[in-house]
Short mmCIF file of C-alpha atoms and ligand atoms in Angstrom, two decimals:
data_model
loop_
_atom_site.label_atom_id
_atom_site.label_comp_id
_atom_site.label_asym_id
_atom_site.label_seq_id
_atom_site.Cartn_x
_atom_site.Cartn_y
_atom_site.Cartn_z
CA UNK A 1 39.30 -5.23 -7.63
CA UNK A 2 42.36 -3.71 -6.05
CA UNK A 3 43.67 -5.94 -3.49
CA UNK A 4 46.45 -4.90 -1.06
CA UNK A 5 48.61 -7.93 0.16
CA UNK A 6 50.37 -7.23 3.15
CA UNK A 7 51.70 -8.39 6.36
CA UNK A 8 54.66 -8.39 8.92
CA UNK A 9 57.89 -8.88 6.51
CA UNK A 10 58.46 -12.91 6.51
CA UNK A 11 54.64 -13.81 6.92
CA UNK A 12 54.42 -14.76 3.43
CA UNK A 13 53.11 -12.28 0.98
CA UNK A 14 55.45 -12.88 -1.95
CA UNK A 15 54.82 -16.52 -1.81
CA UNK A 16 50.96 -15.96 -2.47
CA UNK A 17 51.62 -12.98 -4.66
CA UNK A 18 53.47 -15.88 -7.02
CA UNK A 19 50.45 -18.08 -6.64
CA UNK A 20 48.18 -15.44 -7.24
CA UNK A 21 50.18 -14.53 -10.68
CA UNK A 22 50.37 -18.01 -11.81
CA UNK A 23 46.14 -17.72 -11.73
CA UNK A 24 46.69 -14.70 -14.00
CA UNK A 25 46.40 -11.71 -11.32
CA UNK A 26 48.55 -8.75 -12.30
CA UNK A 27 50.58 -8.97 -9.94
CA UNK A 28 52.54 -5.03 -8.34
CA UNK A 29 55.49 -5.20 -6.05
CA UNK A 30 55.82 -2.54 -4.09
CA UNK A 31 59.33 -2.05 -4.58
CA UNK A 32 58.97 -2.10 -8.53
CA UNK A 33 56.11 0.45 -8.17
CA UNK A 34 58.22 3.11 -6.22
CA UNK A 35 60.72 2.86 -8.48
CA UNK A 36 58.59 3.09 -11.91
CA UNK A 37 57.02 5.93 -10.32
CA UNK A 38 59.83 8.27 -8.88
CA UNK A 39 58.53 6.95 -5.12
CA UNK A 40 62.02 6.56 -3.16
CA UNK A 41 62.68 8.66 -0.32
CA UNK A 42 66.02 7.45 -0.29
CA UNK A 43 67.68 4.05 0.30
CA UNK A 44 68.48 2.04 3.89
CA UNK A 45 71.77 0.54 4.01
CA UNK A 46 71.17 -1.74 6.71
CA UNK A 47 68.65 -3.09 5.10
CA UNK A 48 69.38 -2.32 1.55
CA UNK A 49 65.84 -1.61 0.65
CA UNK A 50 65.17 1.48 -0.97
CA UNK A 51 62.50 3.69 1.46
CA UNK A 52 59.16 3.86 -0.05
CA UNK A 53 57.49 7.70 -0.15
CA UNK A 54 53.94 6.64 0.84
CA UNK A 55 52.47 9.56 -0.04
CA UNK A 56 53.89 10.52 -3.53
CA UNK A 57 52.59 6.32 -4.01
CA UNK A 58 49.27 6.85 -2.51
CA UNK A 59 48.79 9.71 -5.25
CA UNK A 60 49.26 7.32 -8.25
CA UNK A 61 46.00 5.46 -9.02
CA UNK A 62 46.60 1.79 -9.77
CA UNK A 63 45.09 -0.60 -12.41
CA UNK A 64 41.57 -1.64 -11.57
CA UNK A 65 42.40 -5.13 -10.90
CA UNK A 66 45.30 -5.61 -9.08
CA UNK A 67 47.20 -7.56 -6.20
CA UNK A 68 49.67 -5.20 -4.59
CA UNK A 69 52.73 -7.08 -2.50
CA UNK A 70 54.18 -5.33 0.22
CA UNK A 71 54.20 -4.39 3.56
CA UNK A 72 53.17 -1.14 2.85
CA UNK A 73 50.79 -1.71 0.27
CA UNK A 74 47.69 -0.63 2.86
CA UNK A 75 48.48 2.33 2.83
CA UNK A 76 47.38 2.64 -0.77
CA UNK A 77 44.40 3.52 -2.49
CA UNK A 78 43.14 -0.38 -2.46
CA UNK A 79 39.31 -2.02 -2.49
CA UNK A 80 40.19 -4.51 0.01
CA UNK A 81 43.31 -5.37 2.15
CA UNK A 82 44.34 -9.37 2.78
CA UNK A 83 46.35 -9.24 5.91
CA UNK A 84 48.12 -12.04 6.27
CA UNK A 85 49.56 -13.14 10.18
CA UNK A 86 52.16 -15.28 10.99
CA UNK A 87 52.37 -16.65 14.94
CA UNK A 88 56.01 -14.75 15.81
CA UNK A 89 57.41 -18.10 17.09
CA UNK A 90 57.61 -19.29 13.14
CA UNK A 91 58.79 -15.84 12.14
CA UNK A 92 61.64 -15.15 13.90
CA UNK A 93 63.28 -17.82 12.36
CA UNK A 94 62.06 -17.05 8.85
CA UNK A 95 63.51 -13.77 9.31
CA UNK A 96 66.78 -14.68 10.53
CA UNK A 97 66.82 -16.93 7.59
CA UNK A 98 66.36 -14.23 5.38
CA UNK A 99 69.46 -12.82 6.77
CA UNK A 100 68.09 -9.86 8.57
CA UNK A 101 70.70 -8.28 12.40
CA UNK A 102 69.35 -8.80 15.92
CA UNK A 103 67.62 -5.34 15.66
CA UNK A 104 65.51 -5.75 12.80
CA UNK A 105 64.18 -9.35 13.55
CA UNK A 106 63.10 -7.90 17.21
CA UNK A 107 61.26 -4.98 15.80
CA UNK A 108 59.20 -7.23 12.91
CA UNK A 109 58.57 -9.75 16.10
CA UNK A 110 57.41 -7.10 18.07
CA UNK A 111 55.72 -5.62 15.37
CA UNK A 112 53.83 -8.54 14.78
CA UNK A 113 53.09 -9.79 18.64
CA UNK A 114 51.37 -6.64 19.01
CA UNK A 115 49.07 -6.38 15.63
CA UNK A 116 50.80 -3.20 14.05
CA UNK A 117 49.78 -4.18 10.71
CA UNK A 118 46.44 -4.81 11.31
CA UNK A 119 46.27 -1.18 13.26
CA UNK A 120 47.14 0.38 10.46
CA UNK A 121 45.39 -1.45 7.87
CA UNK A 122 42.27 -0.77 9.67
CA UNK A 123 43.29 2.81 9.83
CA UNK A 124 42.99 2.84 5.84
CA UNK A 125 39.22 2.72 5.64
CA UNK A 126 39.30 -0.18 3.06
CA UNK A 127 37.74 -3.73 4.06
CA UNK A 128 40.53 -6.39 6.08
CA UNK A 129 40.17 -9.41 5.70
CA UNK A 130 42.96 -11.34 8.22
CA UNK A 131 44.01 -14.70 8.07
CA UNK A 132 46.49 -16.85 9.84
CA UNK A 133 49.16 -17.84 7.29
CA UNK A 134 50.96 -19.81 10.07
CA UNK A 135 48.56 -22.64 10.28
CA UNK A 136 47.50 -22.83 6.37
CA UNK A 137 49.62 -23.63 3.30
CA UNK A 138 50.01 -20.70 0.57
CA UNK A 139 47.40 -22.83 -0.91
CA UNK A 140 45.20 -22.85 2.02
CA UNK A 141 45.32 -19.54 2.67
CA UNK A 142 44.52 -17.86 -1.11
CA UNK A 143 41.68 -20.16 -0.78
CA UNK A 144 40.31 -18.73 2.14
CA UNK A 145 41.00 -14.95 1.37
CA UNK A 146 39.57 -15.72 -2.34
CA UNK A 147 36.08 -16.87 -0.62
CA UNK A 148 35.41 -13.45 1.27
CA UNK A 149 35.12 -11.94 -2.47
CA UNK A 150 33.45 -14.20 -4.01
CA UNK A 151 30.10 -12.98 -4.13
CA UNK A 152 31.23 -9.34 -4.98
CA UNK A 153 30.27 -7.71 -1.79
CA UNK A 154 33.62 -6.69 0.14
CA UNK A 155 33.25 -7.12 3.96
CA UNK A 156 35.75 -7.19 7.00
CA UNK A 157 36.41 -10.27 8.06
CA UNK A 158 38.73 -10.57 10.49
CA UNK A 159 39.92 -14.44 12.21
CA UNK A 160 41.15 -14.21 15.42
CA UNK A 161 45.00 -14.21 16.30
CA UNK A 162 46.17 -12.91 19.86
CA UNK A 163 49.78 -13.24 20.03
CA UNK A 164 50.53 -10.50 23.08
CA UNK A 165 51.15 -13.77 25.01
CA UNK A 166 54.27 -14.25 22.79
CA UNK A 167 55.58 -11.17 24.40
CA UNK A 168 55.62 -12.58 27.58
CA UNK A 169 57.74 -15.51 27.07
P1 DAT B 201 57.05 -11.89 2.72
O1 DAT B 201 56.90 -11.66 1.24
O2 DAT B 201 55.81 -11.56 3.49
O3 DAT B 201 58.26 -11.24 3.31
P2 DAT B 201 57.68 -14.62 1.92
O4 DAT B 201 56.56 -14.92 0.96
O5 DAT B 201 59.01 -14.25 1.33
O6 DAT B 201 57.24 -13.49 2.95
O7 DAT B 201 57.80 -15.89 2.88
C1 DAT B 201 58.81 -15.97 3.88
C2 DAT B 201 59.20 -17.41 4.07
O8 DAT B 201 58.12 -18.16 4.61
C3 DAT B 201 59.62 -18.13 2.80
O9 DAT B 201 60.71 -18.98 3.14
C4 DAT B 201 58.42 -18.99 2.43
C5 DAT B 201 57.78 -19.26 3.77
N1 DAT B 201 56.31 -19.33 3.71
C6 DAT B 201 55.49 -18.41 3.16
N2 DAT B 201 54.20 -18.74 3.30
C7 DAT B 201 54.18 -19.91 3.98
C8 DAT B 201 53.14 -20.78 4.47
N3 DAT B 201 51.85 -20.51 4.27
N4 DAT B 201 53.51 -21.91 5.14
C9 DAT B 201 54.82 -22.17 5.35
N5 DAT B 201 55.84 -21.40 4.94
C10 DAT B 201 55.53 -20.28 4.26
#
């Protein structure tokens, strides 16, 4: 199965991506993959991240079991897509932890408040399945996307999270 583990940068995908490879998942980063396969549009200096060419990505089939980490990684060819949320209260400071200007914590806040991801992800075609990372620990929450697959049948499942409130205050 070809998983795609994404989310709002700072809700917590790398963190599970390490559990997940400690249970022997091979493990992609999206980064890694652009790179290996001639994917970068060129590279941000603000952020210094390199800009990942979707499409040229999309094109390149990935191995048949897989957990890809990235924010981008929904936009892939993928089985299933574990969308992880994080209430933007707890993320802004992870995210000015990290390091990241004024601008680019507002637009991942935003971004999250108002479900972006999850637009998108939907967009794709492939199964969500979207869980609240912000009230489970990394533990907690592979646990809970692991039992949506576990009888081989792929479905949407989507939990609730309504954070348009957050914009408010
Ligand atoms: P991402 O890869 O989505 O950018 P991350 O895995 O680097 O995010 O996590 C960002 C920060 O949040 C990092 O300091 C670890 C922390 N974190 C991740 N998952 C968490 C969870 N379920 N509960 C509490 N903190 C978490």
């Amino acid at each position: 199965m070809r998983i795609a583990l994404t989310g709002t940068p700072g809700c917590g995908k790398t963190t599970l991506a390490a559990l997940l490879a400690d249970r022997g998942h091979q493990v992609i980063h999206l980064a890694d993959w652009a790179r290996k396969h001639d994917a970068v549009a060129g590279h941000d200096a603000e952020d210094d991240a390199d800009a990942i060419d979707v499409d040229t990505l999309a094109q390149v089939p990935l191995p048949p079991d897989c957990v890809v980490d990235g924010h981008l990684s929904h936009l892939l060819g993928v089985d299933v897509v574990w969308l992880i949320r994080c209430d933007p209260a707890l993320l802004r400071p992870r995210l000015e932890a990290r390091g990241y200007g004024p601008g680019k914590v507002q637009e991942n806040w935003e971004a999250e408040c108002m479900d972006l991801v999850l637009q998108e992800a939907l967009d794709g075609g492939a199964p969500v399945v979207q869980r609240d990372g912000s009230r489970r620990s990394p533990e907690e929450l592979l646990s809970s996307f692991e039992a949506t697959s576990s009888g081989g049948s792929l479905k949407q499942d989507l939990e609730p999270v309504d954070w348009s409130h957050r914009l408010m205050e």
